């Protein structure tokens, strides 16, 4: 069964600091990869996704993620965070033929003004 | 606007009672899903349905039941057999197979007292 690992569940940083959230998955076949964000009191929103092509994908609000196939990783980055980036971030993976999106346990990110 | 509607937003029930959570979508998606979100555990799949009148158990189906009589609707019943029902429940939908990601509703927070 596919699984998704996210480390450092709680991240606290100051505005303008850089953010990197790790995501590793276990499935060896063809996968599609996603990062979702959940702002306080709001529903899950798609931040960015990777299907194929350029392994560096750019999403909304200045976020980007890099797919490294050899490391089974899809890490999320933002060079300079803002207070409004305070949210929970979820990495998700779906493998072709599985039909089920598997989520990591999430990263709770708090940005201090 | 197309989207997913979950109702109610907050739900309180007494222990031992069954309760049904509503999920309606007007995105014309064939597939629908129910996830449970608990702090520090991410999203775990309860049930999913790829087509009307068909559904499959997810990873934590015990104590839950679903029906899919209409394409637009996928209600979830939390039965008295569910040992720890207090949680945040999220409904999602997608095109067949879900390879291109899911659209999520705003969730229902169920509290059993």
Coordinates of N, CA and C in Angstrom, one line a residue:
Chain A
X1 N 0.8 -1.2 0.0 CA 0.0 0.0 0.0 C 0.9 1.2 0.0
X2 N 0.4 2.3 -0.7 CA 1.2 3.5 -0.7 C 1.1 4.2 0.6
X3 N 2.2 4.9 1.0 CA 2.1 5.7 2.2 C 2.9 7.0 1.9
X4 N 2.6 8.0 2.7 CA 3.2 9.3 2.6 C 3.7 9.8 3.9
X5 N 4.9 10.2 3.9 CA 5.6 10.7 5.2 C 5.8 12.2 5.1
X6 N 5.4 12.8 6.2 CA 5.8 14.2 6.4 C 6.4 14.3 7.7
X7 N 7.5 15.1 7.8 CA 8.2 15.2 9.1 C 8.0 16.5 9.7
X8 N 8.5 16.7 10.9 CA 8.4 18.0 11.7 C 6.9 18.5 11.6
X9 N 6.1 17.8 12.3 CA 4.7 18.1 12.3 C 4.4 19.6 12.6
X10 N 5.1 20.1 13.6 CA 4.9 21.5 14.0 C 6.1 22.3 13.6
X11 N 5.9 23.4 12.8 CA 6.9 24.3 12.4 C 6.6 25.7 12.8
X12 N 7.5 26.4 13.5 CA 7.3 27.8 13.8 C 8.4 28.6 13.3
X13 N 8.1 29.7 12.6 CA 9.1 30.5 12.0 C 8.6 31.9 11.9
X14 N 9.5 32.8 11.7 CA 9.2 34.3 11.7 C 9.0 34.7 10.2
X15 N 8.2 35.8 10.1 CA 8.0 36.3 8.7 C 9.3 36.6 8.0
X16 N 9.3 36.3 6.7 CA 10.5 36.5 5.8 C 11.4 35.3 5.9
X17 N 11.2 34.4 6.8 CA 12.1 33.2 6.8 C 11.7 32.3 5.7
X18 N 12.6 31.4 5.3 CA 12.3 30.5 4.3 C 11.7 29.2 4.9
X19 N 10.8 28.6 4.1 CA 10.1 27.4 4.5 C 10.4 26.2 3.6
X20 N 10.7 25.1 4.2 CA 10.8 23.9 3.4 C 10.1 22.7 4.1
X21 N 9.2 22.1 3.5 CA 8.4 21.0 4.1 C 8.7 19.7 3.3
X22 N 9.2 18.7 4.0 CA 9.5 17.4 3.3 C 8.4 16.5 3.1
X23 N 8.4 15.8 2.0 CA 7.3 14.8 1.7 C 8.0 13.6 1.0
X24 N 7.9 12.4 1.6 CA 8.3 11.2 0.9 C 7.2 10.2 0.8
X25 N 7.2 9.5 -0.3 CA 6.2 8.5 -0.5 C 6.8 7.1 -0.8
X26 N 6.0 6.1 -0.7 CA 6.6 4.7 -0.7 C 6.3 4.0 -2.0
X27 N 5.4 4.5 -2.8 CA 5.1 3.7 -4.0 C 6.1 3.9 -5.2
X28 N 6.4 2.8 -5.8 CA 7.5 2.9 -6.8 C 7.0 3.1 -8.3
X29 N 5.7 3.0 -8.5 CA 5.2 3.2 -9.9 C 5.0 4.6 -10.2
X30 N 4.2 4.8 -11.2 CA 3.8 6.2 -11.7 C 2.9 6.8 -10.7
X31 N 3.2 8.0 -10.3 CA 2.4 8.7 -9.3 C 2.1 10.1 -9.7
X32 N 1.0 10.7 -9.2 CA 0.7 12.1 -9.3 C 0.8 12.6 -7.9
X33 N 1.4 13.8 -7.7 CA 1.7 14.4 -6.4 C 1.0 15.7 -6.2
X34 N 0.6 16.0 -4.9 CA -0.1 17.2 -4.6 C 0.3 17.7 -3.3
X35 N 0.2 19.0 -3.2 CA 0.2 19.7 -1.9 C -1.1 20.4 -1.7
X36 N -1.7 20.2 -0.6 CA -2.9 20.9 -0.2 C -2.6 21.8 1.0
X37 N -3.4 22.9 1.2 CA -3.3 23.7 2.3 C -4.6 23.9 3.0
X38 N -4.6 24.0 4.3 CA -5.9 24.2 5.0 C -5.6 25.4 6.0
X39 N -6.1 26.6 5.6 CA -6.0 27.7 6.5 C -7.0 27.6 7.6
X40 N -6.7 28.2 8.7 CA -7.6 28.1 9.9 C -9.0 28.3 9.6
X41 N -9.9 27.4 9.9 CA -11.3 27.5 9.7 C -11.8 27.3 8.3
X42 N -10.9 27.0 7.4 CA -11.3 26.9 6.0 C -11.1 25.4 5.5
X43 N -11.6 25.2 4.2 CA -11.5 23.8 3.7 C -10.1 23.7 3.0
X44 N -9.8 22.4 2.6 CA -8.6 22.1 1.9 C -8.6 22.8 0.5
X45 N -7.5 23.4 0.2 CA -7.3 24.0 -1.1 C -6.1 23.4 -1.8
X46 N -6.1 23.2 -3.1 CA -5.0 22.7 -3.8 C -3.9 23.8 -3.9
X47 N -2.7 23.5 -3.5 CA -1.6 24.5 -3.5 C -0.8 24.3 -4.9
X48 N -0.5 23.1 -5.2 CA 0.2 22.8 -6.4 C 0.1 21.3 -6.7
X49 N 0.5 20.9 -7.9 CA 0.4 19.5 -8.3 C 1.5 19.2 -9.3
X50 N 1.9 17.9 -9.3 CA 2.8 17.4 -10.3 C 2.3 16.2 -11.0
X51 N 2.2 16.2 -12.3 CA 1.8 15.0 -13.1 C 3.0 14.5 -13.9
X52 N 3.6 15.4 -14.6 CA 4.8 15.0 -15.5 C 5.5 16.2 -15.9
X53 N 6.6 16.0 -16.6 CA 7.3 17.2 -17.2 C 8.3 17.8 -16.2
X54 N 8.4 19.1 -16.2 CA 9.4 19.8 -15.4 C 9.2 19.4 -13.9
X55 N 10.2 18.9 -13.2 CA 10.0 18.4 -11.8 C 9.8 19.6 -10.9
X56 N 10.1 20.8 -11.3 CA 10.0 21.9 -10.4 C 8.6 22.6 -10.8
X57 N 7.7 22.5 -9.8 CA 6.4 23.1 -10.1 C 6.1 24.2 -9.2
X58 N 5.4 25.2 -9.8 CA 5.1 26.4 -9.1 C 3.6 26.4 -8.8
X59 N 3.2 26.9 -7.6 CA 1.8 26.9 -7.2 C 1.4 28.3 -6.9
X60 N 0.3 28.4 -6.1 CA -0.2 29.7 -5.8 C 0.6 30.3 -4.6
X61 N 0.5 31.6 -4.4 CA 1.0 32.3 -3.3 C 2.5 32.1 -3.1
X62 N 3.2 31.9 -4.2 CA 4.7 31.9 -4.2 C 5.3 30.5 -3.8
X63 N 4.5 29.5 -3.6 CA 5.0 28.2 -3.3 C 5.5 27.4 -4.5
X64 N 6.4 26.6 -4.3 CA 6.9 25.7 -5.3 C 7.3 24.4 -4.7
X65 N 7.4 23.3 -5.5 CA 7.7 22.0 -5.0 C 8.6 21.3 -6.1
X66 N 9.5 20.5 -5.6 CA 10.4 19.8 -6.5 C 10.2 18.3 -6.4
X67 N 10.0 17.6 -7.5 CA 9.8 16.2 -7.5 C 11.2 15.6 -7.8
X68 N 11.7 14.8 -6.9 CA 12.9 14.0 -7.1 C 12.6 12.5 -7.1
X69 N 12.5 12.0 -8.3 CA 12.0 10.6 -8.4 C 12.9 9.6 -7.7
X70 N 14.2 9.8 -7.8 CA 15.2 8.9 -7.2 C 15.1 8.9 -5.7
X71 N 14.6 9.9 -5.1 CA 14.4 10.0 -3.7 C 13.0 9.8 -3.2
X72 N 12.1 9.6 -4.1 CA 10.7 9.5 -3.8 C 10.2 10.7 -3.0
X73 N 10.6 11.9 -3.4 CA 10.3 13.0 -2.6 C 9.6 14.1 -3.4
X74 N 8.9 14.9 -2.7 CA 8.1 16.1 -3.3 C 8.1 17.2 -2.3
X75 N 9.2 17.8 -2.1 CA 9.3 18.8 -1.0 C 8.7 20.2 -1.4
X76 N 8.1 20.8 -0.5 CA 7.5 22.1 -0.7 C 8.4 23.2 -0.2
X77 N 8.4 24.3 -0.9 CA 9.3 25.4 -0.5 C 8.6 26.8 -0.7
X78 N 9.0 27.7 0.1 CA 8.7 29.1 -0.1 C 9.8 29.9 0.4
X79 N 10.4 30.8 -0.4 CA 11.6 31.6 0.0 C 11.4 32.5 1.2
X80 N 10.2 33.1 1.2 CA 9.9 34.1 2.3 C 8.5 34.1 2.7
X81 N 8.2 33.6 3.9 CA 6.9 33.4 4.3 C 6.3 34.6 4.9
X82 N 4.9 34.6 4.9 CA 4.2 35.7 5.5 C 3.3 35.2 6.6
X83 N 2.8 36.1 7.4 CA 1.9 35.7 8.5 C 0.7 34.9 8.0
X84 N 0.3 35.3 6.8 CA -0.9 34.7 6.2 C -0.7 33.2 5.7
X85 N 0.6 32.8 5.8 CA 0.9 31.4 5.4 C 0.7 30.4 6.6
X86 N 0.3 31.0 7.7 CA 0.0 30.1 8.8 C -1.2 29.2 8.4
X87 N -0.9 27.9 8.5 CA -1.9 26.9 8.0 C -1.4 25.5 8.2
X88 N -2.2 24.5 7.9 CA -1.7 23.1 7.9 C -1.5 22.7 6.4
X89 N -0.4 22.1 6.2 CA 0.0 21.7 4.8 C 0.0 20.2 4.7
X90 N -0.6 19.6 3.7 CA -0.7 18.2 3.5 C -0.1 17.8 2.1
X91 N 0.7 16.8 2.1 CA 1.2 16.2 0.9 C 0.3 15.0 0.6
X92 N 0.0 14.8 -0.7 CA -0.8 13.7 -1.1 C -0.3 13.0 -2.3
X93 N -0.5 11.8 -2.4 CA 0.0 11.0 -3.6 C -1.1 10.0 -4.1
X94 N -1.2 10.0 -5.4 CA -2.1 8.9 -6.0 C -1.3 8.2 -7.0
X95 N -1.4 6.9 -6.9 CA -0.7 6.1 -7.9 C -1.7 5.5 -8.9
X96 N -1.2 5.5 -10.2 CA -2.0 5.0 -11.3 C -2.6 3.6 -11.0
X97 N -3.9 3.5 -11.1 CA -4.5 2.2 -10.9 C -5.0 2.0 -9.5
X98 N -4.6 2.9 -8.5 CA -5.0 2.8 -7.1 C -6.3 3.5 -6.8
X99 N -6.5 4.6 -7.5 CA -7.8 5.3 -7.4 C -8.0 5.9 -6.0
X100 N -7.0 6.0 -5.2 CA -7.2 6.5 -3.8 C -6.0 7.5 -3.5
X101 N -6.4 8.7 -3.1 CA -5.4 9.7 -2.7 C -5.0 9.5 -1.3
X102 N -3.7 9.3 -1.1 CA -3.2 9.0 0.2 C -2.5 10.3 0.7
X103 N -2.8 10.6 2.0 CA -2.3 11.9 2.6 C -1.2 11.6 3.6
X104 N -0.3 12.5 3.8 CA 0.6 12.5 4.9 C -0.1 13.1 6.1
X105 N 0.5 13.1 7.2 CA -0.1 13.5 8.5 C -0.2 15.0 8.6
X106 N 0.5 15.7 7.7 CA 0.4 17.2 7.7 C 1.5 17.9 8.5
X107 N 1.7 19.1 8.1 CA 2.6 20.0 8.8 C 1.9 21.2 9.3
X108 N 1.8 21.5 10.6 CA 1.2 22.7 11.1 C 2.2 23.8 11.2
X109 N 2.0 24.8 10.3 CA 3.0 25.9 10.2 C 2.5 27.1 10.8
X110 N 3.2 27.7 11.7 CA 2.8 29.0 12.4 C 3.9 30.0 12.0
X111 N 3.5 31.1 11.4 CA 4.4 32.2 11.1 C 4.1 33.3 12.1
X112 N 5.2 33.7 12.7 CA 5.1 34.8 13.7 C 5.4 36.1 13.1
X113 N 4.5 37.1 13.3 CA 4.8 38.4 12.6 C 6.0 39.1 13.1
Chain B
X1 N -21.9 28.7 -8.9 CA -20.6 28.2 -8.8 C -20.6 26.7 -8.5
X2 N -19.8 25.9 -9.1 CA -19.7 24.5 -8.8 C -18.9 24.3 -7.6
X3 N -19.3 23.2 -6.8 CA -18.6 22.9 -5.6 C -19.2 21.8 -4.9
X4 N -18.7 21.6 -3.7 CA -19.2 20.5 -2.8 C -19.8 21.2 -1.5
X5 N -21.0 20.8 -1.2 CA -21.6 21.3 0.0 C -21.8 20.2 1.1
X6 N -21.2 20.5 2.2 CA -21.4 19.6 3.4 C -22.2 20.3 4.4
X7 N -23.2 19.5 4.9 CA -24.0 20.1 6.0 C -24.3 19.1 7.0
X8 N -24.5 19.5 8.3 CA -24.3 20.9 8.8 C -22.8 21.1 9.0
X9 N -22.4 22.3 9.4 CA -21.0 22.5 9.7 C -20.6 22.0 11.0
X10 N -21.5 22.1 12.0 CA -21.2 21.5 13.3 C -22.4 20.6 13.6
X11 N -22.1 19.5 14.3 CA -23.1 18.5 14.6 C -22.8 17.9 16.0
X12 N -23.8 17.9 16.8 CA -23.7 17.3 18.1 C -24.6 16.1 18.3
X13 N -24.2 15.0 18.8 CA -25.0 13.9 19.0 C -24.7 13.2 20.3
X14 N -25.7 12.5 20.8 CA -25.5 11.7 22.1 C -24.9 10.4 21.7
X15 N -24.1 9.9 22.6 CA -23.4 8.6 22.4 C -24.5 7.5 22.2
X16 N -24.3 6.6 21.2 CA -25.2 5.6 20.9 C -26.2 5.9 19.8
X17 N -26.2 7.1 19.4 CA -27.1 7.5 18.3 C -26.4 7.4 16.9
X18 N -27.1 7.0 15.9 CA -26.5 7.1 14.6 C -26.7 8.5 14.1
X19 N -25.8 9.0 13.2 CA -26.0 10.3 12.6 C -25.5 10.3 11.2
X20 N -26.2 11.0 10.3 CA -25.9 11.0 8.9 C -25.4 12.4 8.5
X21 N -24.2 12.4 7.8 CA -23.6 13.6 7.3 C -23.9 13.7 5.8
X22 N -24.2 14.9 5.4 CA -24.6 15.2 4.0 C -23.5 15.6 3.2
X23 N -23.4 15.2 2.0 CA -22.4 15.7 1.0 C -23.1 15.7 -0.4
X24 N -23.1 16.9 -0.9 CA -23.7 17.1 -2.3 C -22.7 17.9 -3.2
X25 N -22.6 17.4 -4.4 CA -21.7 18.1 -5.4 C -22.4 18.4 -6.7
X26 N -22.1 19.5 -7.3 CA -22.7 19.9 -8.6 C -21.6 20.1 -9.6
X27 N -20.5 19.3 -9.4 CA -19.4 19.3 -10.3 C -19.4 18.3 -11.4
X28 N -20.5 17.5 -11.4 CA -20.7 16.4 -12.3 C -19.5 15.4 -12.2
X29 N -19.0 15.3 -11.0 CA -17.9 14.3 -10.8 C -18.5 12.9 -10.6
X30 N -17.8 11.9 -11.1 CA -18.3 10.5 -10.9 C -17.9 10.0 -9.6
X31 N -16.7 10.3 -9.1 CA -16.2 9.7 -7.9 C -16.3 10.7 -6.7
X32 N -16.7 10.0 -5.6 CA -16.8 10.8 -4.3 C -16.1 10.0 -3.2
X33 N -15.7 10.8 -2.1 CA -14.9 10.2 -1.1 C -15.3 10.8 0.3
X34 N -15.1 10.0 1.3 CA -15.2 10.5 2.7 C -13.9 10.3 3.4
X35 N -13.4 11.4 4.0 CA -12.2 11.3 4.8 C -12.5 11.7 6.3
X36 N -11.7 11.2 7.2 CA -11.8 11.7 8.6 C -10.5 12.4 8.9
X37 N -10.5 13.5 9.5 CA -9.3 14.3 9.9 C -9.3 14.4 11.4
X38 N -8.2 13.9 12.0 CA -7.9 14.1 13.4 C -6.6 14.8 13.6
X39 N -6.4 15.5 14.6 CA -5.1 16.3 14.8 C -3.9 15.3 14.8
X40 N -2.9 15.7 14.0 CA -1.7 14.9 14.0 C -1.8 13.6 13.2
X41 N -3.0 13.3 12.6 CA -3.1 12.0 11.9 C -3.4 12.2 10.4
X42 N -3.5 13.5 10.0 CA -3.8 13.7 8.6 C -5.2 13.3 8.2
X43 N -5.4 13.0 6.9 CA -6.7 12.5 6.5 C -6.7 11.0 6.2
X44 N -7.7 10.4 6.7 CA -7.8 8.9 6.5 C -9.1 8.6 5.8
X45 N -9.0 7.7 4.8 CA -10.1 7.4 3.9 C -11.1 6.5 4.6
X46 N -12.3 6.9 4.6 CA -13.4 6.0 5.2 C -14.0 5.2 4.1
X47 N -14.6 5.8 3.2 CA -15.3 5.1 2.0 C -15.1 5.9 0.8
X48 N -15.2 5.3 -0.4 CA -15.2 6.0 -1.6 C -16.1 5.3 -2.6
X49 N -16.5 6.1 -3.6 CA -17.4 5.6 -4.6 C -17.0 6.1 -6.0
X50 N -16.7 5.2 -6.9 CA -16.3 5.6 -8.2 C -17.5 5.8 -9.2
X51 N -18.6 5.3 -8.8 CA -19.8 5.4 -9.7 C -21.1 5.2 -8.9
X52 N -22.2 5.6 -9.4 CA -23.4 5.5 -8.7 C -23.7 4.0 -8.4
X53 N -24.3 3.8 -7.2 CA -24.7 2.4 -6.8 C -23.5 1.5 -6.5
X54 N -22.3 2.1 -6.4 CA -21.2 1.3 -6.0 C -20.3 2.0 -5.1
X55 N -19.7 1.4 -4.1 CA -18.8 2.0 -3.2 C -17.8 1.0 -2.6
X56 N -16.7 1.4 -2.1 CA -15.7 0.5 -1.5 C -15.3 1.1 -0.1
X57 N -14.8 0.2 0.7 CA -14.3 0.6 2.0 C -12.9 1.2 1.8
X58 N -12.7 2.2 2.7 CA -11.3 2.7 2.7 C -10.5 2.1 3.8
X59 N -9.7 2.9 4.5 CA -8.8 2.3 5.5 C -9.4 2.2 6.9
X60 N -10.5 3.0 7.1 CA -11.1 3.0 8.5 C -12.6 2.9 8.4
X61 N -13.1 2.0 7.6 CA -14.6 1.9 7.4 C -15.4 1.4 8.5
X62 N -14.8 0.7 9.5 CA -15.6 0.1 10.6 C -16.4 1.2 11.4
X63 N -17.7 0.9 11.5 CA -18.5 1.8 12.3 C -19.1 2.9 11.4
X64 N -18.9 2.8 10.1 CA -19.5 3.8 9.1 C -20.2 3.1 8.1
X65 N -21.2 3.8 7.4 CA -21.9 3.2 6.3 C -22.2 4.4 5.3
X66 N -22.3 4.0 4.0 CA -22.6 5.0 3.0 C -23.6 4.5 2.0
X67 N -24.1 5.4 1.2 CA -24.9 5.0 0.0 C -24.6 5.9 -1.1
X68 N -24.8 5.5 -2.3 CA -24.6 6.4 -3.5 C -25.7 6.1 -4.5
X69 N -26.9 6.6 -4.2 CA -28.1 6.4 -5.0 C -28.1 7.4 -6.1
X70 N -27.5 8.6 -6.0 CA -27.5 9.6 -7.0 C -26.0 10.1 -7.2
X71 N -25.7 10.5 -8.4 CA -24.4 11.0 -8.7 C -24.0 12.1 -7.8
X72 N -24.9 13.0 -7.5 CA -24.6 14.2 -6.8 C -24.4 14.0 -5.3
X73 N -24.9 12.9 -4.7 CA -25.0 12.8 -3.3 C -24.2 11.5 -2.8
X74 N -23.6 11.7 -1.6 CA -22.8 10.6 -1.0 C -22.9 10.8 0.5
X75 N -24.0 10.5 1.1 CA -24.1 10.6 2.6 C -23.4 9.6 3.4
X76 N -22.9 10.0 4.5 CA -22.1 9.1 5.4 C -22.9 9.0 6.7
X77 N -23.1 7.8 7.1 CA -23.7 7.5 8.4 C -22.7 7.0 9.4
X78 N -22.6 7.7 10.5 CA -21.7 7.3 11.6 C -22.6 6.5 12.6
X79 N -22.3 5.3 12.7 CA -23.2 4.4 13.5 C -22.7 4.4 15.0
X80 N -23.5 3.8 15.8 CA -23.1 3.7 17.2 C -21.9 2.7 17.4
X81 N -21.6 1.9 16.4 CA -20.5 1.0 16.4 C -19.1 1.7 16.3
X82 N -19.1 2.9 15.9 CA -17.9 3.6 15.7 C -17.4 4.0 17.1
X83 N -16.2 3.6 17.5 CA -15.7 3.7 18.9 C -15.4 5.1 19.2
X84 N -14.9 5.9 18.3 CA -14.4 7.2 18.6 C -14.9 8.2 17.5
X85 N -16.2 8.5 17.4 CA -16.7 9.2 16.3 C -16.4 10.7 16.3
X86 N -16.1 11.3 17.4 CA -15.8 12.8 17.4 C -14.6 13.1 16.5
X87 N -14.9 13.9 15.5 CA -13.8 14.2 14.5 C -14.3 15.2 13.5
X88 N -13.4 15.6 12.6 CA -13.8 16.5 11.5 C -13.9 15.6 10.2
X89 N -15.0 15.7 9.5 CA -15.2 14.8 8.4 C -15.3 15.6 7.1
X90 N -14.5 15.2 6.1 CA -14.4 15.9 4.9 C -14.8 15.0 3.7
X91 N -15.6 15.6 2.9 CA -16.1 14.9 1.7 C -15.4 15.5 0.5
X92 N -15.1 14.7 -0.5 CA -14.4 15.2 -1.7 C -15.0 14.5 -2.9
X93 N -14.7 15.1 -4.1 CA -15.1 14.4 -5.4 C -14.0 14.6 -6.4
X94 N -14.1 13.8 -7.5 CA -13.1 13.9 -8.5 C -13.7 13.3 -9.8
X95 N -12.9 13.5 -10.9 CA -13.2 12.8 -12.1 C -12.9 11.4 -11.9
X96 N -13.2 10.4 -12.7 CA -12.9 9.0 -12.5 C -11.5 8.8 -12.2
X97 N -11.2 7.9 -11.2 CA -9.8 7.6 -10.8 C -9.1 8.6 -10.0
X98 N -9.5 9.8 -10.0 CA -9.0 10.8 -9.2 C -7.5 11.2 -9.4
X99 N -7.0 10.8 -10.6 CA -5.6 11.0 -10.8 C -5.2 12.5 -10.9
X100 N -6.2 13.4 -11.1 CA -5.9 14.8 -11.2 C -6.3 15.6 -10.0
X101 N -6.5 14.9 -8.9 CA -6.7 15.5 -7.6 C -8.2 15.6 -7.3
X102 N -8.5 16.0 -6.0 CA -9.8 16.0 -5.5 C -10.2 17.4 -5.2
X103 N -11.5 17.7 -5.2 CA -12.1 18.9 -4.7 C -12.8 18.6 -3.4
X104 N -12.5 19.4 -2.4 CA -13.0 19.1 -1.1 C -14.1 20.1 -0.6
X105 N -15.0 19.5 0.2 CA -16.0 20.4 0.8 C -15.4 21.0 2.1
X106 N -16.2 21.8 2.8 CA -15.7 22.6 3.9 C -15.8 21.8 5.2
X107 N -16.3 20.6 5.2 CA -16.3 19.7 6.3 C -17.4 19.9 7.3
X108 N -17.6 18.8 8.1 CA -18.5 18.8 9.2 C -17.8 18.3 10.4
X109 N -17.9 19.1 11.5 CA -17.3 18.7 12.7 C -18.3 18.1 13.6
X110 N -18.1 16.8 13.9 CA -19.1 16.0 14.6 C -18.5 15.8 16.1
X111 N -19.4 16.1 17.0 CA -19.0 16.0 18.4 C -20.0 15.0 19.1
X112 N -19.6 14.0 19.6 CA -20.5 13.0 20.3 C -20.2 13.1 21.8
X113 N -21.3 13.4 22.5 CA -21.2 13.6 23.9 C -21.9 12.5 24.7

